[in-house]
């Protein structure tokens, strides 16, 4: 009798456990979204060298991070790196804040914040968490590689090796961007209005066009056009990424 009862109870217990896990995962996902709404403004504002808005944005980030860590510090007991990653991210946030408060080198603060962006991406990947913004971050790595070469060269110094490198990064960027365009997007999770969703779709298309323009330029011999086209892949991407941040109290970052 006991054995029969155990067999009957096992599926119920398993269903309850899975339901609880799904609920916890949903809460974590929502808090990732809330965190990014507050994280993206200081990331952008420090990059733009805006001191006063950056100070205000870093204060908001520190508060949001404290809430995130309180809610989810023990969320992934099966991941031995989870807690130490969160501790490191907190240290980086405090380090970036001190730099911003000193008003000395906001770009250094920006680079520190970038490490948090990619540390969270790695933590989510390690835990099998599929998060839309991570695909934008994956694309960002290839975009920055292209922009770096374009900013360092002119038509006379752009070598065949440089062109081959840009072509490789562009090809990989196009592959990732196609994935971004075709992925299902949970407008409700990210709290997008109809207007924001229309803007998201518009910027996705504009970035795809900029990448295609670069690809076409790479097929020709006009090295100035290659450099120009390479630099033009950033603006639409940046505007899209910033859609996921809440800049209302800091002013328009564009």
CSV table of C-alpha atoms in Angstrom, one decimal:
chain,number,residue,atom,x,y,z
A,1,UNK,CA,0.0,0.0,0.0
A,2,UNK,CA,2.8,2.4,0.9
A,3,UNK,CA,4.6,1.6,-2.3
A,4,UNK,CA,1.4,2.3,-4.3
A,5,UNK,CA,0.9,5.6,-2.5
A,6,UNK,CA,4.6,6.6,-3.1
A,7,UNK,CA,4.1,5.9,-6.8
A,8,UNK,CA,1.0,8.0,-6.9
A,9,UNK,CA,2.6,10.9,-5.0
A,10,UNK,CA,5.9,10.9,-7.0
A,11,UNK,CA,4.5,12.6,-10.2
A,12,UNK,CA,2.6,15.2,-8.0
A,13,UNK,CA,5.8,16.0,-6.1
A,14,UNK,CA,7.8,16.3,-9.3
A,15,UNK,CA,5.2,18.5,-10.9
A,16,UNK,CA,5.2,20.8,-7.8
A,17,UNK,CA,9.0,21.0,-7.9
A,18,UNK,CA,9.1,21.8,-11.6
A,19,UNK,CA,6.3,24.4,-11.1
A,20,UNK,CA,8.3,26.0,-8.3
A,21,UNK,CA,11.5,26.0,-10.4
A,22,UNK,CA,9.6,27.6,-13.4
A,23,UNK,CA,8.2,30.3,-11.1
A,24,UNK,CA,11.6,31.1,-9.7
A,25,UNK,CA,13.0,31.2,-13.2
A,26,UNK,CA,10.3,33.6,-14.2
A,27,UNK,CA,11.1,35.9,-11.3
A,28,UNK,CA,14.8,35.8,-12.1
A,29,UNK,CA,14.1,36.7,-15.7
A,30,UNK,CA,11.9,39.6,-14.8
A,31,UNK,CA,14.6,40.9,-12.5
A,32,UNK,CA,17.2,40.6,-15.2
A,33,UNK,CA,14.9,42.9,-17.3
A,34,UNK,CA,14.5,45.4,-14.4
A,35,UNK,CA,18.3,45.4,-13.8
A,36,UNK,CA,19.0,46.1,-17.5
A,37,UNK,CA,16.6,49.0,-17.4
A,38,UNK,CA,18.8,50.6,-14.8
A,39,UNK,CA,22.2,49.2,-16.0
A,40,UNK,CA,22.0,50.4,-19.6
A,41,UNK,CA,21.8,54.2,-18.7
A,42,UNK,CA,25.1,54.4,-16.8
A,43,UNK,CA,26.7,52.2,-19.4
A,44,UNK,CA,25.7,54.6,-22.2
A,45,UNK,CA,26.2,57.8,-20.2
A,46,UNK,CA,29.7,57.0,-19.1
A,47,UNK,CA,30.6,56.2,-22.7
A,48,UNK,CA,29.3,59.7,-23.7
A,49,UNK,CA,31.3,61.4,-20.9
A,50,UNK,CA,28.2,62.9,-19.2
A,51,UNK,CA,29.3,63.4,-15.6
A,52,UNK,CA,26.2,64.6,-13.8
A,53,UNK,CA,23.8,62.1,-15.4
A,54,UNK,CA,26.3,59.3,-14.9
A,55,UNK,CA,26.5,60.0,-11.2
A,56,UNK,CA,22.7,59.9,-10.9
A,57,UNK,CA,22.6,56.7,-13.0
A,58,UNK,CA,25.3,55.0,-11.0
A,59,UNK,CA,23.4,55.7,-7.7
A,60,UNK,CA,20.2,54.1,-9.3
A,61,UNK,CA,22.2,51.1,-10.5
A,62,UNK,CA,23.7,50.5,-7.0
A,63,UNK,CA,20.2,50.5,-5.5
A,64,UNK,CA,18.8,48.2,-8.2
A,65,UNK,CA,21.8,45.8,-7.9
A,66,UNK,CA,21.3,45.5,-4.1
A,67,UNK,CA,17.7,44.4,-4.7
A,68,UNK,CA,18.7,42.0,-7.4
A,69,UNK,CA,21.4,40.4,-5.2
A,70,UNK,CA,19.1,40.2,-2.2
A,71,UNK,CA,16.5,38.4,-4.4
A,72,UNK,CA,18.8,36.0,-6.3
A,73,UNK,CA,22.1,35.5,-4.5
A,74,UNK,CA,21.1,31.9,-3.7
A,75,UNK,CA,19.0,31.3,-6.8
A,76,UNK,CA,21.5,28.9,-8.5
A,77,UNK,CA,22.8,26.6,-5.7
A,78,UNK,CA,23.8,24.1,-8.5
A,79,UNK,CA,26.1,26.6,-10.0
A,80,UNK,CA,29.3,26.9,-7.9
A,81,UNK,CA,30.3,30.2,-9.7
A,82,UNK,CA,27.0,32.0,-9.2
A,83,UNK,CA,27.6,33.6,-5.8
A,84,UNK,CA,31.2,34.5,-6.6
A,85,UNK,CA,30.2,36.0,-9.9
A,86,UNK,CA,27.6,38.2,-8.2
A,87,UNK,CA,30.1,39.3,-5.5
A,88,UNK,CA,32.6,40.3,-8.3
A,89,UNK,CA,29.9,42.2,-10.1
A,90,UNK,CA,29.0,44.1,-7.0
A,91,UNK,CA,32.7,45.0,-6.5
A,92,UNK,CA,32.9,46.2,-10.1
A,93,UNK,CA,29.8,48.4,-9.7
A,94,UNK,CA,31.3,50.1,-6.6
A,95,UNK,CA,34.6,50.5,-8.5
A,96,UNK,CA,32.8,52.2,-11.4
A,97,UNK,CA,30.9,54.4,-9.1
A,98,UNK,CA,34.0,55.7,-7.4
A,99,UNK,CA,35.5,56.6,-10.8
A,100,UNK,CA,32.4,58.4,-11.8
A,101,UNK,CA,32.3,60.3,-8.5
A,102,UNK,CA,35.9,61.4,-9.0
A,103,UNK,CA,34.9,62.8,-12.4
A,104,UNK,CA,38.3,61.7,-13.8
A,105,UNK,CA,37.9,59.1,-16.4
A,106,UNK,CA,34.3,58.1,-17.3
A,107,UNK,CA,35.5,55.8,-20.1
A,108,UNK,CA,37.3,53.7,-17.6
A,109,UNK,CA,34.1,53.4,-15.6
A,110,UNK,CA,32.3,52.5,-18.9
A,111,UNK,CA,34.8,49.7,-19.5
A,112,UNK,CA,34.3,48.3,-16.0
A,113,UNK,CA,30.5,48.3,-16.6
A,114,UNK,CA,31.1,46.4,-19.9
A,115,UNK,CA,32.7,43.6,-17.9
A,116,UNK,CA,29.4,43.3,-15.8
A,117,UNK,CA,27.4,43.1,-19.0
A,118,UNK,CA,29.4,40.1,-20.3
A,119,UNK,CA,29.7,38.4,-16.9
A,120,UNK,CA,25.9,38.3,-16.6
A,121,UNK,CA,25.7,37.0,-20.2
A,122,UNK,CA,28.2,34.2,-19.3
A,123,UNK,CA,26.3,33.4,-16.1
A,124,UNK,CA,23.0,33.1,-18.0
A,125,UNK,CA,24.6,31.0,-20.7
A,126,UNK,CA,26.1,28.7,-18.1
A,127,UNK,CA,22.7,28.2,-16.5
A,128,UNK,CA,20.8,27.7,-19.7
A,129,UNK,CA,18.9,31.0,-19.4
A,130,UNK,CA,17.8,32.3,-22.8
A,131,UNK,CA,17.8,36.1,-22.7
A,132,UNK,CA,17.1,38.3,-25.7
A,133,UNK,CA,19.6,41.1,-24.8
A,134,UNK,CA,22.5,38.5,-24.7
A,135,UNK,CA,22.2,38.1,-28.5
A,136,UNK,CA,22.6,41.9,-28.8
A,137,UNK,CA,25.7,41.7,-26.6
A,138,UNK,CA,27.1,38.8,-28.6
A,139,UNK,CA,26.8,40.9,-31.8
A,140,UNK,CA,28.4,43.9,-30.0
A,141,UNK,CA,31.7,42.1,-29.7
A,142,UNK,CA,32.0,41.8,-33.5
A,143,UNK,CA,30.7,45.3,-34.1
A,144,UNK,CA,33.4,46.7,-31.8
A,145,UNK,CA,36.1,44.7,-33.6
A,146,UNK,CA,35.0,46.2,-36.9
A,147,UNK,CA,34.7,49.8,-35.5
A,148,UNK,CA,38.2,49.5,-33.9
A,149,UNK,CA,39.9,48.9,-37.3
A,150,UNK,CA,37.8,51.5,-39.0
A,151,UNK,CA,38.7,54.1,-36.4
A,152,UNK,CA,42.4,53.3,-36.6
A,153,UNK,CA,42.7,53.4,-40.4
A,154,UNK,CA,42.2,55.6,-43.4
A,155,UNK,CA,41.9,54.8,-47.1
A,156,UNK,CA,45.7,54.7,-47.4
A,157,UNK,CA,46.5,52.6,-44.4
A,158,UNK,CA,43.7,50.0,-44.6
A,159,UNK,CA,45.5,46.8,-45.7
A,160,UNK,CA,44.3,43.7,-47.4
A,161,UNK,CA,44.7,41.9,-44.0
A,162,UNK,CA,42.4,44.6,-42.4
A,163,UNK,CA,39.8,44.1,-45.1
A,164,UNK,CA,39.9,40.3,-44.7
A,165,UNK,CA,39.5,40.7,-40.9
A,166,UNK,CA,36.5,43.1,-41.3
A,167,UNK,CA,34.9,40.7,-43.8
A,168,UNK,CA,35.1,37.8,-41.3
A,169,UNK,CA,33.7,39.9,-38.5
A,170,UNK,CA,30.9,41.2,-40.8
A,171,UNK,CA,30.0,37.7,-41.9
A,172,UNK,CA,29.7,36.6,-38.2
A,173,UNK,CA,27.8,39.7,-37.4
A,174,UNK,CA,25.3,39.1,-40.1
A,175,UNK,CA,24.8,35.5,-38.9
A,176,UNK,CA,24.1,36.7,-35.3
A,177,UNK,CA,21.9,39.6,-36.5
A,178,UNK,CA,19.8,37.2,-38.6
A,179,UNK,CA,19.2,35.2,-35.4
A,180,UNK,CA,18.3,38.4,-33.5
A,181,UNK,CA,15.8,39.4,-36.2
A,182,UNK,CA,14.2,35.9,-36.3
A,183,UNK,CA,14.0,35.3,-32.5
A,184,UNK,CA,10.6,35.5,-30.8
A,185,UNK,CA,10.5,38.7,-28.7
A,186,UNK,CA,8.4,38.8,-25.4
A,187,UNK,CA,7.2,42.4,-25.6
A,188,UNK,CA,5.3,41.9,-22.3
A,189,UNK,CA,8.4,40.7,-20.4
A,190,UNK,CA,10.3,43.8,-21.5
A,191,UNK,CA,7.4,46.2,-21.0
A,192,UNK,CA,7.5,47.5,-24.5
A,193,UNK,CA,4.7,49.7,-25.7
A,194,UNK,CA,3.5,49.4,-29.3
A,195,UNK,CA,5.6,52.4,-30.2
A,196,UNK,CA,8.7,50.9,-28.7
A,197,UNK,CA,8.1,47.6,-30.4
A,198,UNK,CA,7.6,49.3,-33.8
A,199,UNK,CA,10.9,51.2,-33.2
A,200,UNK,CA,12.7,47.9,-32.2
A,201,UNK,CA,11.6,46.3,-35.5
A,202,UNK,CA,12.6,49.4,-37.5
A,203,UNK,CA,16.1,49.5,-35.9
A,204,UNK,CA,16.6,45.7,-36.5
A,205,UNK,CA,15.9,46.3,-40.2
A,206,UNK,CA,18.1,49.4,-40.4
A,207,UNK,CA,21.0,47.6,-38.8
A,208,UNK,CA,20.6,44.7,-41.2
A,209,UNK,CA,20.8,47.2,-44.1
A,210,UNK,CA,23.9,48.8,-42.7
A,211,UNK,CA,25.6,45.4,-42.4
A,212,UNK,CA,24.6,44.6,-46.0
A,213,UNK,CA,26.0,47.9,-47.1
A,214,UNK,CA,29.3,47.0,-45.5
A,215,UNK,CA,29.3,43.6,-47.1
A,216,UNK,CA,28.8,45.2,-50.5
A,217,UNK,CA,31.5,47.8,-49.9
A,218,UNK,CA,34.0,45.0,-49.0
A,219,UNK,CA,33.4,43.4,-52.4
A,220,UNK,CA,34.7,46.5,-54.1
A,221,UNK,CA,37.9,48.5,-54.2
A,222,UNK,CA,36.8,51.7,-52.6
A,223,UNK,CA,38.6,51.7,-49.2
A,224,UNK,CA,37.2,54.9,-48.1
A,225,UNK,CA,33.7,53.5,-48.6
A,226,UNK,CA,34.7,50.4,-46.6
A,227,UNK,CA,35.7,52.6,-43.6
A,228,UNK,CA,32.6,54.8,-43.9
A,229,UNK,CA,30.3,51.7,-44.2
A,230,UNK,CA,32.0,50.1,-41.2
A,231,UNK,CA,31.4,53.1,-39.0
A,232,UNK,CA,27.8,53.2,-40.0
A,233,UNK,CA,26.9,49.9,-38.4
A,234,UNK,CA,27.1,51.4,-34.9
A,235,UNK,CA,24.3,54.0,-34.6
A,236,UNK,CA,21.3,51.8,-35.2
A,237,UNK,CA,22.6,49.1,-33.0
A,238,UNK,CA,23.3,51.6,-30.2
A,239,UNK,CA,19.8,53.0,-30.4
A,240,UNK,CA,18.3,49.5,-30.3
A,241,UNK,CA,20.3,48.5,-27.3
A,242,UNK,CA,19.3,51.7,-25.5
A,243,UNK,CA,15.6,50.9,-26.0
A,244,UNK,CA,16.0,48.4,-23.2
A,245,UNK,CA,17.2,51.1,-20.7
A,246,UNK,CA,15.1,53.6,-18.9
A,247,UNK,CA,16.6,57.0,-19.5
A,248,UNK,CA,13.6,59.2,-18.5
A,249,UNK,CA,15.3,60.7,-15.4
A,250,UNK,CA,18.7,61.1,-17.1
A,251,UNK,CA,17.8,62.8,-20.4
A,252,UNK,CA,17.9,61.5,-24.0
A,253,UNK,CA,21.2,59.7,-24.6
A,254,UNK,CA,21.2,59.9,-28.4
